[in-house]
Short mmCIF file of C-alpha atoms in Angstrom, two decimals:
data_model
loop_
_atom_site.label_atom_id
_atom_site.label_comp_id
_atom_site.label_asym_id
_atom_site.label_seq_id
_atom_site.Cartn_x
_atom_site.Cartn_y
_atom_site.Cartn_z
CA MET A 1 86.33 120.47 18.16
CA LEU A 2 87.52 119.82 14.61
CA ARG A 3 89.92 117.01 15.42
CA GLY A 4 87.31 115.16 17.43
CA ALA A 5 84.71 115.71 14.74
CA LEU A 6 86.99 114.31 12.05
CA LEU A 7 87.90 111.31 14.16
CA GLY A 8 84.26 110.59 14.85
CA LEU A 9 83.44 110.83 11.15
CA GLY A 10 86.23 108.45 10.26
CA LEU A 11 85.05 105.89 12.80
CA ALA A 12 81.47 106.14 11.64
CA LEU A 13 82.42 105.55 8.00
CA ALA A 14 85.07 102.89 8.55
CA PRO A 15 82.86 99.78 8.98
CA ALA A 16 80.76 100.68 5.94
CA VAL A 17 83.41 101.61 3.39
CA SER A 18 86.63 100.19 4.90
CA LEU A 19 88.07 103.68 5.18
CA ALA A 20 91.71 103.48 6.20
CA CYS A 21 92.72 105.21 9.42
CA THR A 22 95.54 107.42 8.19
CA VAL A 23 96.29 109.27 11.45
CA ALA A 24 97.02 107.47 14.72
CA PRO A 25 94.06 108.43 16.96
CA HIS A 26 96.14 108.92 20.11
CA THR A 27 98.15 111.64 18.34
CA MET A 28 94.95 113.67 17.90
CA THR A 29 94.04 113.97 21.58
CA GLU A 30 94.00 117.37 23.24
CA MET A 31 95.48 115.68 26.32
CA PRO A 32 98.65 114.07 24.91
CA GLU A 33 100.34 113.84 28.30
CA SER A 34 97.77 111.19 29.25
CA VAL A 35 98.80 108.58 26.64
CA VAL A 36 100.02 105.30 28.18
CA GLU A 37 100.92 101.94 26.65
CA HIS A 38 100.87 98.28 27.73
CA ASP A 39 102.51 95.09 26.49
CA GLY A 40 100.22 92.11 26.10
CA THR A 41 97.06 91.04 24.34
CA GLY A 42 93.93 93.16 24.17
CA ILE A 43 94.04 96.85 25.04
CA TYR A 44 97.55 98.16 24.38
CA ARG A 45 97.17 101.94 24.64
CA ALA A 46 94.90 104.36 26.53
CA TRP A 47 94.41 108.10 26.80
CA PHE A 48 92.02 110.85 27.87
CA ASP A 49 90.34 113.44 25.66
CA GLY A 50 87.34 115.74 25.68
CA PRO A 51 88.76 118.39 28.04
CA THR A 52 86.02 120.11 30.03
CA THR A 53 85.70 122.69 32.83
CA ARG A 54 82.31 121.42 34.06
CA TYR A 55 83.88 120.14 37.32
CA ALA A 56 86.08 123.03 38.40
CA HIS A 57 87.80 121.42 41.37
CA GLY A 58 91.33 122.23 40.23
CA VAL A 59 93.06 119.80 42.54
CA LEU A 60 95.65 118.84 39.90
CA GLY A 61 96.74 122.37 39.09
CA ASP A 62 94.04 123.53 36.68
CA GLN A 63 90.28 123.27 36.28
CA ILE A 64 90.35 121.13 33.14
CA GLU A 65 89.38 117.46 33.37
CA ALA A 66 88.66 114.77 30.77
CA SER A 67 85.24 113.62 29.63
CA GLU A 68 86.38 110.82 27.30
CA LEU A 69 88.49 107.67 27.69
CA TRP A 70 89.94 106.06 24.55
CA VAL A 71 91.92 102.86 24.06
CA SER A 72 93.62 101.06 21.19
CA SER A 73 92.51 97.43 20.93
CA PRO A 74 92.63 94.67 18.29
CA THR A 75 88.97 93.89 19.06
CA ALA A 76 87.78 97.26 17.74
CA ALA A 77 85.49 97.04 14.70
CA ASN A 78 86.84 100.18 13.03
CA SER A 79 89.92 100.99 11.01
CA CYS A 80 91.37 103.15 13.78
CA ALA A 81 91.30 100.17 16.19
CA VAL A 82 89.83 102.22 19.04
CA LEU A 83 87.22 101.71 21.75
CA THR A 84 85.85 104.60 23.79
CA VAL A 85 83.52 105.76 26.54
CA ARG A 86 82.16 109.29 26.85
CA LEU A 87 80.97 110.27 30.32
CA ASP A 88 77.61 111.84 31.06
CA ASP A 89 77.47 115.46 32.18
CA ALA A 90 77.61 114.49 35.87
CA HIS A 91 81.05 112.87 35.61
CA VAL A 92 84.65 113.63 34.65
CA PHE A 93 87.92 111.73 34.74
CA GLU A 94 89.78 113.66 37.46
CA ASP A 95 93.09 112.03 36.75
CA LEU A 96 96.51 112.50 35.14
CA ALA A 97 96.51 109.40 32.93
CA PRO A 98 94.80 106.02 32.74
CA ARG A 99 96.50 102.93 34.19
CA LEU A 100 96.70 99.72 32.15
CA ARG A 101 96.94 96.58 34.27
CA ASP A 102 95.95 92.96 33.78
CA LEU A 103 93.72 92.55 36.82
CA ASP A 104 92.26 89.12 36.07
CA GLY A 105 95.33 87.29 34.77
CA ASP A 106 94.10 86.70 31.22
CA GLY A 107 96.98 88.59 29.61
CA ALA A 108 94.80 91.55 28.56
CA ALA A 109 94.83 94.87 30.39
CA GLU A 110 91.94 96.58 32.10
CA VAL A 111 91.85 100.38 32.40
CA ILE A 112 91.93 101.96 35.86
CA VAL A 113 91.01 105.62 36.31
CA VAL A 114 89.84 108.17 38.85
CA ARG A 115 86.29 109.21 38.00
CA SER A 116 84.51 112.03 39.84
CA HIS A 117 80.83 112.88 40.18
CA ARG A 118 79.71 116.51 40.42
CA ASP A 119 77.85 115.85 43.70
CA GLN A 120 79.51 112.74 45.18
CA GLY A 121 83.23 113.23 44.56
CA ALA A 122 85.80 110.72 43.37
CA GLN A 123 85.97 106.96 43.00
CA PHE A 124 88.35 104.45 41.44
CA ALA A 125 86.76 102.95 38.32
CA ILE A 126 87.78 99.98 36.18
CA TYR A 127 86.84 99.82 32.50
CA GLY A 128 87.18 96.98 30.02
CA ASP A 129 86.26 95.96 26.51
CA ALA A 130 82.45 96.00 26.18
CA GLY A 131 82.60 93.34 23.46
CA ASP A 132 80.67 95.33 20.84
CA GLY A 133 83.69 96.47 18.86
CA GLU A 134 83.06 100.10 19.77
CA SER A 135 82.82 100.73 23.50
CA LEU A 136 84.38 100.43 26.91
CA ALA A 137 82.23 99.18 29.78
CA LEU A 138 82.44 99.94 33.49
CA ILE A 139 83.49 96.68 35.17
CA ALA A 140 83.79 97.71 38.81
CA ALA A 141 84.25 100.80 40.98
CA THR A 142 84.87 101.79 44.57
CA PRO A 143 82.12 103.84 46.23
CA TYR A 144 82.16 107.58 45.69
CA ILE A 145 83.77 109.45 48.55
CA GLY A 146 80.37 111.04 49.04
CA ARG A 147 80.79 114.77 48.62
CA ARG A 148 81.62 117.18 45.80
CA ASN A 149 85.28 118.24 45.48
CA ARG A 150 86.57 115.28 47.44
CA TRP A 151 89.30 113.37 45.65
CA LEU A 152 91.50 110.31 45.93
CA ALA A 153 95.13 110.08 44.83
CA PRO A 154 96.25 106.81 43.20
CA ILE A 155 99.29 104.93 44.48
CA GLY A 156 99.41 101.84 42.29
CA VAL A 157 98.35 98.28 41.55
CA ALA A 158 100.07 95.08 42.70
CA ASP A 159 99.46 91.85 44.59
CA LEU A 160 100.25 93.51 47.88
CA ASN A 161 99.56 90.57 50.22
CA GLY A 162 100.71 87.63 48.09
CA ASP A 163 97.31 85.99 47.66
CA GLY A 164 97.44 85.94 43.86
CA LEU A 165 94.87 88.73 43.43
CA GLN A 166 95.61 92.26 42.28
CA ASP A 167 95.17 95.07 44.80
CA ILE A 168 94.55 98.77 44.18
CA ALA A 169 96.02 101.29 46.63
CA TYR A 170 95.17 104.98 46.94
CA ILE A 171 95.02 107.82 49.44
CA ASP A 172 91.48 108.83 50.33
CA ARG A 173 91.35 112.66 50.48
CA PRO A 174 95.12 113.25 50.57
CA HIS A 175 94.63 116.84 51.77
CA LEU A 176 92.04 116.08 54.47
CA ALA A 177 91.56 112.49 55.65
CA ARG A 178 95.03 111.30 54.53
CA THR A 179 93.90 107.68 54.66
CA LEU A 180 95.54 104.80 52.81
CA ARG A 181 92.94 102.40 51.40
CA ILE A 182 93.57 99.07 49.69
CA TRP A 183 90.98 97.25 47.62
CA THR A 184 91.35 93.79 46.08
CA TYR A 185 89.92 92.86 42.69
CA ARG A 186 88.24 89.47 42.37
CA PRO A 187 87.46 88.47 38.78
CA ASP A 188 84.17 86.69 38.16
CA GLY A 189 85.45 84.61 35.24
CA GLN A 190 83.07 86.31 32.83
CA GLY A 191 85.02 89.48 32.06
CA GLY A 192 83.92 91.33 35.17
CA GLY A 193 84.75 91.39 38.85
CA ASP A 194 84.26 92.97 42.24
CA LEU A 195 86.30 95.33 44.40
CA THR A 196 86.49 94.70 48.15
CA GLU A 197 88.28 96.92 50.67
CA ILE A 198 90.79 94.83 52.61
CA ALA A 199 92.87 97.37 54.58
CA ALA A 200 93.02 101.02 55.65
CA ALA A 201 95.31 103.21 57.74
CA SER A 202 95.47 106.94 58.47
CA GLY A 203 98.39 109.33 58.68
CA VAL A 204 99.90 109.17 55.18
CA THR A 205 99.53 111.19 52.00
CA ASN A 206 100.89 111.49 48.46
CA HIS A 207 99.60 114.75 47.01
CA ARG A 208 99.44 118.48 47.76
CA ILE A 209 96.75 120.72 46.30
CA GLY A 210 97.73 122.09 42.90
CA GLU A 211 100.51 119.61 42.13
CA ASP A 212 100.23 117.98 38.71
CA PHE A 213 101.93 114.78 39.90
CA ILE A 214 101.52 112.07 42.53
CA THR A 215 104.30 111.50 45.06
CA GLY A 216 105.48 107.95 45.73
CA GLY A 217 104.09 104.70 44.39
CA ILE A 218 104.73 100.98 44.77
CA ARG A 219 108.28 99.66 44.81
CA HIS A 220 109.62 96.11 44.30
CA CYS A 221 112.90 95.60 46.11
CA GLY A 222 112.95 91.81 46.48
CA ASP A 223 110.79 91.35 49.58
CA GLY A 224 107.42 91.84 47.95
CA PRO A 225 105.68 95.07 46.89
CA GLU A 226 105.84 98.01 49.28
CA ILE A 227 103.83 101.23 49.29
CA VAL A 228 105.83 104.48 49.33
CA THR A 229 104.19 107.74 50.51
CA ALA A 230 104.85 110.71 52.77
CA ASN A 231 103.57 111.01 56.30
CA ALA A 232 100.70 113.39 57.01
CA ASP A 233 102.87 116.49 57.55
CA TRP A 234 105.36 115.76 54.75
CA THR A 235 108.37 115.36 57.04
CA GLN A 236 109.11 111.66 56.46
CA VAL A 237 109.11 109.11 53.64
CA ILE A 238 106.93 106.19 54.72
CA VAL A 239 107.08 102.59 53.50
CA THR A 240 103.97 100.50 54.20
CA VAL A 241 103.59 96.74 53.80
CA LEU A 242 100.37 94.74 53.67
CA ALA A 243 100.63 91.38 55.42
CA ALA A 244 98.83 88.21 54.40
CA ASP A 245 96.46 88.61 57.37
CA GLY A 246 95.45 92.11 56.24
CA GLY A 247 97.59 94.03 58.71
CA LEU A 248 99.43 97.16 57.61
CA THR A 249 102.91 97.94 58.92
CA ALA A 250 104.37 101.39 58.26
CA ARG A 251 107.88 102.64 58.93
CA ALA A 252 109.67 105.95 58.34
CA VAL A 253 112.77 105.41 56.22
CA ALA A 254 114.10 108.91 55.45
CA PRO A 255 113.43 112.61 55.98
CA PHE A 256 111.11 113.73 53.20
CA SER A 257 112.49 115.29 50.02
CA ALA A 258 112.01 114.71 46.31
CA ASP A 259 115.42 113.02 46.17
CA ALA A 260 114.57 110.81 49.11
CA ILE A 261 111.35 109.66 47.44
CA ARG A 262 113.27 108.78 44.26
CA ASN A 263 115.90 106.89 46.25
CA VAL A 264 113.32 104.92 48.21
CA LEU A 265 111.31 104.05 45.09
CA GLY A 266 114.59 102.98 43.45
CA CYS A 267 115.45 100.68 46.35
CA ARG A 268 118.45 102.80 47.30
CA ARG A 269 117.17 103.51 50.79
CA GLY A 270 114.85 102.01 53.40
#
């Protein structure tokens, strides 16, 4: 790929000869729809690149997934101000776009993605600055689902139970198991952390095979964050709340439709 080759050449030469980065790297990606940005210190932009068909699951509408994750960061030791990770041949990023969230409260974002293994299926993975001026490092990850072509659909990130820690919510196998899972991230104070599952409930979903979008998300309507999904047969919009004791309470708030989802997410219903 010419664009990738030129970018790689520029990064290789930059530390040695102070070559200026004349083209914004994120504008060169072959997956421009994946570019996201974040306010704060540290990583301020992220995107996918390296499209590949080596994991032809096609759950998101085509059989093309990403093999590279790039970020813009002031800690990068190159003139393009980028850090990257390139996956081995067994993995792809089976995702629409990275998520930038400050998980440990230091003001700098971590990168949250869906990563899939050719034999073991999907997992949620968290990447951060590796500290070498060049790379991203895997900080933490949920277990793989355990089987090829088994996926998870992200919902969002928030402190869902009010304990001061950030929680990651997703639907485990939205077309099969339809199980909501919530994991909490506990930073270790040294730039890393651990993920622990704290709640799960069946009977909800947020994705249908072939759709290139996720339905629902996390809303903030004044009473704490609430999870918005569909029920298992796509007839109702469901709002789920995680209590401080780990209990999940779900309620149907409207017959399902795209408009109803938008209204519920916008705090205009439910």
